[in-house]
Coordinates of C-alpha atoms in Angstrom, one line a residue:
M1 CA 105.0 96.6 46.4
L2 CA 104.4 94.9 49.8
N3 CA 106.4 96.1 52.8
S4 CA 105.2 94.5 56.0
N5 CA 107.0 97.1 58.1
I6 CA 107.7 94.5 60.8
P7 CA 110.0 96.0 63.5
S8 CA 113.4 94.6 64.1
G9 CA 114.6 93.0 67.3
P10 CA 113.3 90.2 69.6
I11 CA 109.7 89.4 69.1
E12 CA 108.9 90.2 72.8
Q13 CA 110.1 93.8 72.2
K14 CA 108.9 94.5 68.7
W15 CA 105.6 96.2 69.7
T16 CA 107.0 98.2 72.6
N17 CA 109.9 99.4 70.6
H18 CA 107.7 100.1 67.6
K19 CA 105.4 102.4 69.6
F20 CA 108.3 104.2 71.0
D21 CA 110.0 104.7 67.6
S22 CA 106.7 105.8 65.9
K23 CA 105.9 109.5 65.3
L24 CA 103.4 111.0 67.6
I25 CA 100.9 113.8 67.1
N26 CA 100.4 116.2 70.0
P27 CA 96.8 116.5 71.4
A28 CA 96.2 119.9 69.9
N29 CA 97.1 118.8 66.4
K30 CA 95.0 115.6 66.7
R31 CA 91.9 117.8 66.6
K32 CA 92.8 119.0 63.1
F33 CA 92.7 115.5 61.5
K34 CA 89.5 113.7 60.2
V35 CA 89.3 109.9 60.2
I36 CA 86.5 107.9 58.5
V37 CA 85.6 104.5 60.2
V38 CA 83.4 102.2 58.1
G39 CA 81.8 99.6 60.4
S40 CA 80.6 99.9 64.0
G41 CA 81.2 96.4 65.4
L42 CA 83.9 95.5 67.9
A43 CA 86.8 96.6 65.7
G44 CA 85.1 99.7 64.1
G45 CA 83.3 100.8 67.2
A46 CA 86.4 100.4 69.4
A47 CA 88.5 102.3 66.9
A48 CA 86.0 105.1 66.4
S49 CA 85.5 105.7 70.2
T50 CA 89.2 105.4 71.1
L51 CA 90.4 107.7 68.3
A52 CA 87.7 110.3 69.2
E53 CA 88.8 110.1 72.8
L54 CA 92.3 110.9 71.7
G55 CA 91.0 114.0 69.9
Y56 CA 90.6 113.1 66.3
Q57 CA 87.5 114.1 64.4
V58 CA 85.8 110.8 63.6
S59 CA 82.9 110.0 61.2
C60 CA 81.6 106.4 61.7
F61 CA 79.4 104.7 59.0
C62 CA 77.3 101.5 59.3
Y63 CA 74.5 100.1 57.3
Q64 CA 72.5 99.0 60.4
D65 CA 70.0 101.3 62.1
S66 CA 72.2 101.3 65.2
P67 CA 75.8 100.3 66.0
R68 CA 74.2 97.9 68.5
R69 CA 73.2 95.7 65.6
A70 CA 76.7 95.1 64.2
H71 CA 77.3 91.4 63.5
S72 CA 79.8 91.2 66.4
I73 CA 76.7 90.7 68.5
A74 CA 76.3 87.2 67.2
A75 CA 79.5 85.9 68.7
Q76 CA 78.6 83.5 71.4
G77 CA 81.3 81.5 73.2
G78 CA 84.0 83.8 74.4
I79 CA 87.2 85.8 74.0
N80 CA 90.8 84.6 74.6
A81 CA 93.4 86.2 76.8
A82 CA 96.5 84.9 78.5
K83 CA 95.6 85.9 82.1
N84 CA 96.3 82.4 83.5
Y85 CA 93.7 82.8 86.3
R86 CA 93.4 79.0 86.2
N87 CA 97.1 78.6 86.9
D88 CA 97.2 75.8 84.3
G89 CA 100.3 76.9 82.4
D90 CA 99.0 79.6 80.2
S91 CA 101.2 82.6 79.1
I92 CA 101.6 85.1 76.3
Q93 CA 104.1 82.8 74.7
R94 CA 101.6 79.8 74.8
L95 CA 98.7 81.9 73.4
F96 CA 101.1 83.1 70.7
Y97 CA 102.3 79.6 69.9
D98 CA 98.8 78.1 69.9
T99 CA 97.6 80.8 67.5
V100 CA 100.4 80.3 65.1
K101 CA 100.0 76.5 65.2
G102 CA 96.2 76.8 65.0
G103 CA 96.7 78.8 61.8
D104 CA 98.8 76.0 60.4
F105 CA 101.9 78.2 60.3
R106 CA 100.5 80.6 57.7
S107 CA 100.2 83.8 59.8
R108 CA 102.6 86.6 60.3
E109 CA 104.5 85.9 63.4
A110 CA 105.0 89.5 64.7
N111 CA 101.3 90.3 64.4
V112 CA 100.3 87.2 66.3
Y113 CA 102.7 87.9 69.2
R114 CA 101.3 91.4 69.4
L115 CA 97.8 90.1 69.6
A116 CA 98.7 87.7 72.4
E117 CA 100.6 90.5 74.2
V118 CA 97.6 93.0 74.3
S119 CA 95.0 90.3 75.0
N120 CA 95.1 90.8 78.8
A121 CA 94.5 94.6 78.4
I122 CA 91.3 93.8 76.5
I123 CA 89.9 91.9 79.4
D124 CA 90.8 94.7 81.8
Q125 CA 89.2 97.3 79.5
A126 CA 86.0 95.2 79.1
T127 CA 85.7 94.5 82.8
A128 CA 86.1 98.2 83.6
Q129 CA 83.3 98.9 81.1
G130 CA 81.0 96.6 83.1
V131 CA 81.0 93.6 80.7
P132 CA 79.4 90.9 82.9
F133 CA 81.9 88.1 82.4
A134 CA 81.2 84.9 84.3
R135 CA 83.0 84.6 87.6
E136 CA 84.1 81.5 89.6
Y137 CA 83.5 80.9 93.3
G138 CA 86.5 82.9 94.5
G139 CA 85.4 86.0 92.5
L140 CA 88.0 85.9 89.7
L141 CA 86.7 85.9 86.1
D142 CA 85.9 82.4 85.0
N143 CA 87.5 80.6 82.0
R144 CA 86.6 77.7 79.8
S145 CA 88.4 75.9 77.0
F146 CA 88.2 76.3 73.3
G147 CA 89.5 74.3 70.4
G148 CA 93.2 74.1 69.7
A149 CA 94.3 74.7 73.3
Q150 CA 95.0 72.6 76.4
V151 CA 94.5 75.5 78.8
S152 CA 91.4 77.4 79.9
R153 CA 91.9 80.9 78.6
T154 CA 88.4 81.8 77.2
F155 CA 86.5 84.5 79.1
Y156 CA 82.7 84.4 78.5
A157 CA 79.3 85.8 79.4
R158 CA 77.2 82.6 79.0
G159 CA 76.5 82.3 75.3
Q160 CA 76.3 86.0 74.7
T161 CA 79.9 87.2 74.9
G162 CA 79.8 89.1 71.6
Q163 CA 76.7 90.9 72.6
Q164 CA 78.0 91.9 76.0
L165 CA 81.3 93.1 74.6
L166 CA 79.5 95.1 71.9
I167 CA 77.4 96.8 74.6
G168 CA 80.7 97.9 76.2
V169 CA 82.0 99.3 72.9
Y170 CA 78.6 100.9 72.2
Q171 CA 78.7 102.7 75.5
A172 CA 82.1 104.1 74.7
L173 CA 80.9 105.1 71.2
E174 CA 77.7 106.8 72.4
K175 CA 79.8 108.8 74.9
E176 CA 81.9 110.2 72.1
I177 CA 78.8 110.7 69.9
G178 CA 77.3 112.7 72.7
R179 CA 80.5 114.7 73.2
G180 CA 80.7 115.5 69.5
G181 CA 83.9 113.5 68.9
V182 CA 82.1 111.0 66.6
T183 CA 79.6 111.8 63.9
M184 CA 77.5 108.7 63.4
H185 CA 76.0 107.8 60.0
T186 CA 73.6 104.9 60.4
R187 CA 71.8 103.3 57.5
S188 CA 74.6 104.3 55.2
E189 CA 76.4 101.9 52.9
M190 CA 79.9 102.5 51.5
L191 CA 79.8 102.0 47.8
D192 CA 83.3 103.0 46.8
L193 CA 86.7 104.3 48.0
V194 CA 88.2 107.5 46.8
T195 CA 92.0 107.8 46.3
V196 CA 93.8 111.0 45.5
E197 CA 97.4 110.7 44.2
G198 CA 97.4 107.1 45.5
H199 CA 96.2 107.9 49.0
A200 CA 92.8 106.9 50.5
K201 CA 91.0 110.2 51.2
G202 CA 87.4 109.4 51.4
I203 CA 84.4 107.2 50.6
I204 CA 81.1 107.4 48.6
V205 CA 78.0 106.2 50.5
R206 CA 74.4 105.7 49.8
D207 CA 71.7 106.7 52.3
M208 CA 69.7 103.5 52.6
V209 CA 66.5 105.4 53.6
T210 CA 66.5 108.3 51.0
G211 CA 68.7 106.8 48.3
E212 CA 70.9 109.9 48.3
I213 CA 74.5 109.3 47.2
T214 CA 77.1 111.5 48.9
S215 CA 80.9 111.9 49.2
H216 CA 82.8 112.2 52.5
A217 CA 86.5 113.2 52.8
A218 CA 89.0 112.6 55.5
D219 CA 92.7 112.3 56.1
A220 CA 92.6 108.6 56.6
V221 CA 90.0 105.8 56.1
I222 CA 89.6 102.7 58.3
L223 CA 87.6 99.7 57.1
A224 CA 86.3 97.4 59.8
T225 CA 83.6 95.7 57.8
G226 CA 83.8 92.0 58.6
G227 CA 84.3 89.1 56.3
Y228 CA 83.0 87.6 53.0
G229 CA 81.5 84.3 54.2
N230 CA 78.1 85.2 52.6
A231 CA 79.7 84.6 49.2
F232 CA 78.6 81.0 49.9
F233 CA 75.0 82.1 50.4
L234 CA 74.4 79.8 53.3
S235 CA 76.6 80.7 56.3
T236 CA 76.3 81.6 59.9
N237 CA 76.7 85.3 59.1
A238 CA 73.9 87.8 59.3
M239 CA 72.2 88.2 55.9
G240 CA 73.5 91.7 55.5
C241 CA 77.2 90.7 55.8
N242 CA 79.0 91.4 52.5
V243 CA 82.4 92.0 50.9
M244 CA 81.4 95.3 49.3
A245 CA 83.7 97.8 51.2
A246 CA 86.7 95.6 51.0
Y247 CA 86.2 94.5 47.4
R248 CA 85.6 98.1 46.2
A249 CA 88.8 99.0 47.9
H250 CA 90.5 96.1 46.2
K251 CA 89.3 97.4 42.8
R252 CA 90.9 100.8 43.8
G253 CA 94.3 99.2 44.3
A254 CA 94.3 97.4 47.7
C255 CA 95.7 93.9 47.6
F256 CA 93.4 91.1 48.8
A257 CA 95.3 88.5 50.8
N258 CA 94.6 84.8 51.2
P259 CA 90.9 84.8 50.2
C260 CA 90.9 81.0 50.0
Y261 CA 91.3 80.8 53.8
T262 CA 87.7 80.4 54.7
Q263 CA 86.7 78.8 58.0
I264 CA 84.1 76.0 58.2
H265 CA 82.6 75.9 61.7
P266 CA 81.8 72.3 62.9
T267 CA 79.0 73.2 65.3
C268 CA 76.1 74.5 63.3
I269 CA 72.5 73.4 63.0
P270 CA 72.2 71.3 59.8
V271 CA 70.5 72.6 56.7
S272 CA 66.8 71.7 56.8
G273 CA 65.6 72.9 53.4
D274 CA 66.0 75.0 50.3
Y275 CA 63.9 77.8 51.9
Q276 CA 66.8 78.7 54.2
S277 CA 68.7 81.9 53.7
K278 CA 71.2 81.5 56.6
L279 CA 72.4 78.9 59.1
T280 CA 72.5 79.1 62.9
L281 CA 75.7 78.6 64.8
M282 CA 75.9 76.6 68.0
S283 CA 78.9 77.9 70.0
E284 CA 82.1 76.0 70.1
S285 CA 81.9 76.4 73.8
L286 CA 79.4 73.6 73.8
R287 CA 82.3 71.2 72.9
N288 CA 83.6 71.7 76.4
D289 CA 80.9 69.5 77.8
G290 CA 79.2 67.9 74.7
R291 CA 80.6 64.7 73.2
I292 CA 80.5 64.4 69.4
W293 CA 79.6 61.0 67.9
V294 CA 78.0 59.0 65.1
P295 CA 76.8 55.4 65.0
K296 CA 79.6 52.9 64.2
N297 CA 77.2 51.2 61.8
A298 CA 75.4 53.0 59.0
D299 CA 72.3 50.9 59.7
D300 CA 71.8 52.6 63.0
C301 CA 71.7 56.1 61.7
K302 CA 67.9 56.2 61.6
K303 CA 67.5 54.9 65.1
N304 CA 66.6 57.0 68.1
P305 CA 70.1 58.0 69.5
S306 CA 69.0 56.7 73.0
D307 CA 68.5 53.3 71.5
I308 CA 72.1 53.0 70.3
P309 CA 74.3 51.5 73.0
E310 CA 77.6 53.0 74.0
A311 CA 79.5 50.2 72.3
D312 CA 78.0 51.1 69.0
R313 CA 78.9 54.8 69.1
D314 CA 82.0 56.3 67.5
Y315 CA 83.3 59.3 69.4
Y316 CA 85.5 60.0 66.5
L317 CA 87.2 63.1 67.7
E318 CA 88.2 61.4 71.0
R319 CA 89.4 58.4 69.0
K320 CA 91.4 60.3 66.5
Y321 CA 92.7 63.2 68.6
P322 CA 92.9 61.8 72.2
S323 CA 95.0 64.8 73.5
F324 CA 92.4 67.4 72.4
G325 CA 89.3 65.2 71.9
N326 CA 86.2 67.2 71.2
L327 CA 88.2 70.5 71.3
A328 CA 90.2 69.8 68.2
P329 CA 90.5 72.9 66.0
R330 CA 87.6 73.9 63.8
D331 CA 89.0 72.9 60.5
I332 CA 90.0 69.4 61.8
A333 CA 86.7 68.8 63.5
S334 CA 84.8 70.0 60.5
R335 CA 86.6 67.6 58.1
A336 CA 86.2 64.7 60.6
A337 CA 82.4 65.3 60.6
K338 CA 82.3 65.4 56.8
E339 CA 84.4 62.2 56.7
A340 CA 81.9 60.4 59.0
C341 CA 78.9 61.6 56.9
D342 CA 80.6 60.7 53.6
D343 CA 81.1 57.2 55.1
G344 CA 77.3 56.9 55.3
R345 CA 77.1 57.4 59.1
G346 CA 75.6 60.8 59.2
V347 CA 72.4 61.3 61.2
G348 CA 69.2 63.3 60.7
P349 CA 66.8 63.5 57.8
S350 CA 69.5 64.6 55.3
G351 CA 72.2 62.3 56.6
L352 CA 74.4 65.4 57.0
G353 CA 74.6 65.6 60.7
V354 CA 76.5 64.3 63.8
Y355 CA 75.4 64.2 67.4
L356 CA 76.6 66.6 70.1
D357 CA 75.6 64.8 73.3
F358 CA 75.3 66.3 76.8
H359 CA 74.0 63.2 78.6
D360 CA 77.3 62.4 80.3
A361 CA 77.9 66.1 81.4
T362 CA 74.3 66.4 82.7
Q363 CA 74.7 63.2 84.7
R364 CA 78.1 64.4 86.1
L365 CA 77.3 68.1 86.7
G366 CA 73.5 68.3 86.8
Q367 CA 71.1 70.0 84.4
E368 CA 71.2 73.2 86.5
T369 CA 75.0 73.6 85.9
I370 CA 74.7 72.9 82.2
S371 CA 71.8 75.4 82.0
A372 CA 73.9 78.1 83.8
R373 CA 76.7 77.6 81.2
Y374 CA 74.7 77.2 78.0
G375 CA 71.1 77.9 78.8
N376 CA 70.4 80.5 76.1
L377 CA 72.1 78.3 73.5
F378 CA 70.0 75.3 74.5
Q379 CA 66.9 77.5 74.3
M380 CA 67.8 78.7 70.8
Y381 CA 68.4 75.2 69.6
G382 CA 65.1 74.0 71.0
K383 CA 63.1 76.9 69.3
I384 CA 64.7 76.2 65.9
T385 CA 64.5 72.4 65.9
G386 CA 61.6 71.7 68.2
E387 CA 63.8 69.2 70.1
D388 CA 64.9 69.3 73.7
P389 CA 68.7 69.1 73.8
Y390 CA 68.6 68.2 77.5
Q391 CA 66.9 65.0 76.5
T392 CA 68.0 64.4 72.9
P393 CA 71.5 65.0 71.5
M394 CA 71.9 68.1 69.3
R395 CA 72.5 67.5 65.7
I396 CA 75.2 69.6 64.1
Y397 CA 77.1 69.9 60.8
P398 CA 79.9 72.2 59.5
A399 CA 79.0 75.5 57.8
V400 CA 80.8 78.5 56.5
H401 CA 81.5 80.8 59.5
Y402 CA 84.6 83.1 59.3
T403 CA 87.1 84.3 56.8
M404 CA 90.8 84.4 57.6
G405 CA 91.6 86.1 54.3
G406 CA 91.1 89.8 53.8
L407 CA 92.7 93.0 52.6
W408 CA 96.5 92.9 53.0
V409 CA 97.9 95.1 55.7
D410 CA 101.3 95.8 57.2
Y411 CA 102.3 95.7 60.8
N412 CA 100.5 99.1 61.2
L413 CA 97.3 97.7 59.8
M414 CA 97.6 99.9 56.8
S415 CA 97.0 98.4 53.3
N416 CA 99.3 98.9 50.4
V417 CA 97.1 101.9 49.6
P418 CA 98.5 104.6 51.9
G419 CA 95.9 106.0 54.4
L420 CA 93.6 102.9 54.1
H421 CA 93.7 101.0 57.3
V422 CA 91.9 97.7 57.8
L423 CA 90.8 96.1 61.1
G424 CA 89.3 92.9 62.4
E425 CA 88.0 90.3 60.1
A426 CA 88.3 92.6 57.1
N427 CA 92.1 92.2 57.1
F428 CA 94.2 89.0 56.8
S429 CA 96.7 89.6 59.5
D430 CA 96.4 87.4 62.6
H431 CA 94.9 84.0 62.0
G432 CA 96.7 82.3 59.2
A433 CA 94.9 79.5 57.5
N434 CA 92.6 78.7 60.4
R435 CA 91.2 80.8 63.3
L436 CA 91.1 79.3 66.8
G437 CA 87.8 79.8 68.5
A438 CA 87.4 82.9 70.7
S439 CA 90.1 84.7 68.8
A440 CA 87.9 86.8 66.6
L441 CA 86.7 89.0 69.4
M442 CA 90.2 89.2 70.7
Q443 CA 91.5 90.5 67.3
G444 CA 88.7 92.9 66.7
L445 CA 89.1 94.6 70.1
A446 CA 92.9 94.5 70.0
D447 CA 92.9 96.3 66.6
G448 CA 90.3 98.9 67.7
Y449 CA 91.3 99.7 71.2
F450 CA 95.1 99.2 71.2
V451 CA 96.7 98.8 67.8
I452 CA 95.2 101.4 65.4
P453 CA 95.4 104.3 68.0
A454 CA 99.2 103.8 68.0
T455 CA 99.7 103.0 64.4
I456 CA 97.6 105.5 62.6
A457 CA 99.6 108.5 64.0
P458 CA 102.8 107.8 61.9
Y459 CA 100.7 108.0 58.7
L460 CA 98.7 111.1 59.7
A461 CA 101.9 112.8 60.9
S462 CA 103.1 112.7 57.3
Q463 CA 99.9 114.4 56.0
T464 CA 98.6 117.9 55.9
P465 CA 95.2 117.9 57.7
G466 CA 92.2 118.8 55.4
S467 CA 94.4 118.9 52.3
V468 CA 91.7 117.1 50.3
T469 CA 87.9 117.9 50.3
T470 CA 84.9 116.5 48.4
E471 CA 85.4 119.3 45.9
H472 CA 88.3 117.5 44.5
A473 CA 87.8 116.2 40.9
E474 CA 88.4 112.6 42.0
F475 CA 85.4 112.7 44.3
K476 CA 83.2 113.9 41.5
K477 CA 84.5 111.2 39.2
V478 CA 84.0 108.3 41.6
E479 CA 80.6 109.5 42.7
E480 CA 79.4 109.6 39.1
E481 CA 80.7 106.1 38.6
V482 CA 78.7 104.9 41.6
R483 CA 75.5 106.6 40.3
E484 CA 76.0 104.9 36.9
R485 CA 76.4 101.5 38.6
V486 CA 73.3 101.9 40.7
G487 CA 71.3 103.1 37.7
R488 CA 72.5 100.2 35.6
L489 CA 71.3 97.7 38.2
I490 CA 67.9 99.4 38.5
N491 CA 67.4 99.4 34.7
I492 CA 68.2 95.8 33.9
N493 CA 64.6 94.8 34.6
G494 CA 65.1 91.1 34.0
K495 CA 63.2 88.0 35.2
R496 CA 65.4 86.4 38.0
T497 CA 65.6 87.5 41.6
V498 CA 68.8 88.6 43.3
D499 CA 68.5 85.7 45.7
S500 CA 68.4 83.1 42.9
F501 CA 71.7 84.3 41.6
H502 CA 73.2 84.4 45.1
R503 CA 72.0 80.9 45.8
E504 CA 73.4 79.5 42.5
L505 CA 76.8 81.1 43.2
G506 CA 76.8 80.0 46.8
H507 CA 76.0 76.4 46.0
L508 CA 78.8 76.3 43.4
L509 CA 81.3 77.7 45.8
W510 CA 80.3 75.3 48.5
D511 CA 80.6 72.3 46.2
K512 CA 83.8 73.3 44.5
C513 CA 85.6 75.5 47.0
G514 CA 84.1 74.6 50.4
M515 CA 85.4 72.1 53.0
A516 CA 87.3 70.3 50.3
R517 CA 88.7 71.6 47.0
D518 CA 90.5 70.0 44.1
K519 CA 92.0 71.2 40.8
A520 CA 89.2 70.0 38.6
G521 CA 86.5 71.4 40.8
L522 CA 88.1 74.8 41.1
E523 CA 88.6 75.0 37.3
E524 CA 85.0 74.1 36.8
A525 CA 84.0 76.9 39.2
L526 CA 86.2 79.4 37.4
D527 CA 84.6 78.3 34.1
R528 CA 81.1 78.7 35.4
I529 CA 81.2 81.9 37.5
P530 CA 81.6 84.3 34.5
G531 CA 78.4 82.9 32.9
I532 CA 76.4 83.4 36.1
R533 CA 77.8 86.9 36.4
E534 CA 77.0 87.7 32.7
E535 CA 73.4 86.5 33.2
F536 CA 73.1 88.5 36.4
W537 CA 73.9 91.8 34.6
E538 CA 71.4 90.8 31.8
N539 CA 68.5 89.2 33.7
V540 CA 68.3 90.3 37.3
R541 CA 65.1 92.0 38.4
I542 CA 65.2 94.8 41.0
P543 CA 61.8 96.2 41.7
G544 CA 61.4 99.8 42.9
S545 CA 63.8 102.6 42.4
G546 CA 67.1 103.9 43.9
N547 CA 65.4 106.9 45.5
N548 CA 64.2 105.3 48.7
V549 CA 64.5 102.2 50.9
N550 CA 65.2 99.3 48.5
A551 CA 66.4 96.1 50.1
E552 CA 66.7 94.3 46.7
L553 CA 68.9 97.1 45.3
E554 CA 71.2 96.7 48.4
K555 CA 71.4 92.9 47.9
A556 CA 72.0 93.3 44.2
G557 CA 75.1 95.5 44.8
R558 CA 76.5 93.0 47.2
V559 CA 75.8 90.0 45.1
A560 CA 77.4 91.7 42.1
D561 CA 80.5 92.0 44.1
F562 CA 80.3 88.4 45.2
L563 CA 80.1 87.4 41.6
E564 CA 83.4 89.0 40.9
F565 CA 85.1 88.2 44.2
A566 CA 84.2 84.5 43.8
E567 CA 86.7 84.3 41.0
L568 CA 89.4 85.8 43.1
L569 CA 88.7 83.2 45.9
C570 CA 88.9 80.3 43.4
H571 CA 92.0 81.6 41.7
D572 CA 93.7 81.8 45.1
A573 CA 92.6 78.2 46.1
H574 CA 93.7 77.0 42.6
D575 CA 97.1 78.6 42.9
R576 CA 97.9 77.3 46.4
K577 CA 98.9 73.7 45.7
E578 CA 99.0 72.5 49.3
S579 CA 96.6 71.9 52.1
C580 CA 96.7 74.1 55.2
G581 CA 94.1 74.9 57.8
G582 CA 90.8 75.8 56.2
H583 CA 92.2 75.3 52.7
F584 CA 92.0 71.6 52.1
R585 CA 93.1 70.5 48.6
T586 CA 92.3 66.8 48.4
E587 CA 95.4 66.2 46.3
Y588 CA 97.6 67.3 49.1
Q589 CA 97.0 65.1 52.2
F590 CA 98.9 62.6 54.2
T591 CA 98.2 58.9 53.2
E592 CA 99.0 55.5 54.8
K593 CA 102.2 55.5 52.7
S594 CA 103.5 58.9 53.9
P595 CA 106.7 58.6 55.9
E596 CA 105.3 61.1 58.4
V597 CA 102.3 58.7 59.0
K598 CA 104.5 55.7 59.4
A599 CA 106.6 57.6 61.9
G600 CA 103.5 58.4 63.9
K601 CA 103.8 62.2 63.4
T602 CA 100.3 62.5 61.9
Q603 CA 97.4 60.5 60.5
P604 CA 96.1 59.7 57.0
G605 CA 93.7 62.4 55.7
E606 CA 95.4 65.3 57.5
A607 CA 96.3 68.5 55.6
K608 CA 99.8 68.4 54.0
R609 CA 101.5 71.7 53.8
D610 CA 104.3 72.6 51.4
D611 CA 106.5 75.0 53.4
K612 CA 109.2 75.1 50.8
N613 CA 107.0 76.5 48.1
F614 CA 104.0 78.1 49.8
S615 CA 105.2 79.7 53.0
Y616 CA 104.0 83.1 52.0
V617 CA 101.0 85.5 52.1
A618 CA 99.3 85.5 48.7
A619 CA 98.3 89.1 48.0
W620 CA 96.3 89.6 44.8
E621 CA 96.2 92.8 42.8
F622 CA 93.1 93.6 40.8
K623 CA 93.7 93.6 37.0
G624 CA 90.1 93.9 35.7
V625 CA 86.8 92.1 35.9
G626 CA 87.1 88.6 34.5
K627 CA 90.9 88.8 34.3
K628 CA 93.2 86.8 36.5
P629 CA 94.6 89.0 39.3
K630 CA 98.3 89.5 39.7
L631 CA 99.9 87.6 42.6
H632 CA 102.3 89.3 45.0
K633 CA 104.0 87.3 47.7
E634 CA 105.0 88.3 51.2
P635 CA 107.4 85.6 52.5
L636 CA 106.6 84.2 56.0
E637 CA 109.6 84.0 58.1
Y638 CA 109.5 82.2 61.5
E639 CA 112.1 83.1 64.1
A640 CA 110.3 82.4 67.4
V641 CA 108.6 79.2 66.4
K642 CA 109.5 76.2 64.2
Q643 CA 107.3 75.1 61.4
T644 CA 106.2 71.5 62.3
I645 CA 103.5 69.1 61.2
R646 CA 100.4 70.3 63.0
S647 CA 99.3 67.4 65.2
Y648 CA 96.6 67.3 67.8
A649 CA 96.8 63.6 68.6

């Protein structure tokens, strides 16, 4: 069922040879093909604009009122590329290896090498578009470090990198909209995928202003709809982020891969109360100059941090991981913060916080330099907390941020449903069990600008353009199913709000399938989720109707999907009896007695992989709501790197 279509030959030549060996479509024939792109962020916007420039007829859909409001705008710290401007030893090979190692050897090797290979072209593209990357004194683009690397390869625009890159994509997209190559559908939410004879041929959407439900046909469908982190309710994602497009495609036959690989970001503003509906990220770039610590003694946790002498501070990342220090990868840094707080040494009102301290950097570099690097981030922190981070250390704590899992795709970024391509965070392909910081923007733009324009042609070349229209019976059938589902939600007329169900599910997932998981907790979650879902469909209240703007109806559809998807997530976590990257099963960790610890290869409490039994991509096939999905395995074979214990000491 799963054919990864990885090209043969040396890894350095796979992408070049694959492009040469792939079928092409001549420019005149490209104009005959229609492509639907769902999502207008970095991956979707880049794909839509590039495909339109090549000549394809593109329809792009997003639920925001403008492509400029895609969630890519929220990325702060930077984008990786192997330019080696710093002359500090970086290379495509090193970026490739760091990414595979950072993902705890659970990513597909060929995809990762391609990502590293095209990374430099992304920077050239963005710079040509006018993206205002920071520059160093000599005029070259500046770089800073991010977690999991010992070189400076992260290009940045202060703390607004995602926003600036999205403006570049938006300009390219608007040019194609103006030219007529892209038809833009804003305030439109995809509610289902339409397949004809097993091939993806269109989507069903709801106009979020008028409530009108319509069908749209094409020769291929591209999903670039982001991740599913909002299943946890509190996350760093925008409140509108959801799993709907990917999950509805999953229910139509697309396998969902590695959903248990969810990333917890170590640098978020801690939860302050039950009234919160989302959390705020503080960029990982802050860890370049900020030092993370907690008091050595629990009795000092309520003291003013300036009253705690240096000798009584535990800079635990520097202590445990001296080679990487405060730039240890996200999963490791997050678990270390949890460990300190579980030990009773957390700071802040809730005790769930650690300090991110810029005192030393300010003394060394001056406040003006720190402000030039991170000023907007410091301003944001000050507005949210009422504290001045130049004078008092920031308080941070881990929170759900990114999802490495997603729809399964092959080397061409096509799912197991022919014609359905999946880009960016919506697919599983490049990050393994943990994403290194500044690699999300890299993957989104690589997929949109450089990969999908080359890999969609072989599929389209096998199709007759315009062979399926919305008059096909399958469109009528799926559209009617969508109308029935929307009507069912509206007519429940229960007593509980949508948010109350979302919050209940999210807290359950965070407690039982969050930073740490175990067999008993996952089984408890799997036992409780069906009950929450059953009550939702009996007792949720959605005011208004489906014939106009209705934010509660939109949320209800998304939460309904989360209530099904949550079981898939927990099944995957329960089935993977190992620890790797963001998936930390407490039963599988190194202890003081482990031979590897005694040999100095790792430390107690680190994730313990099982390469013999779990070196595979877990791709799940939908078998019905409430039924355990069917597992398909894509073996992971490593030829260019050797699987080793992941150590950052």
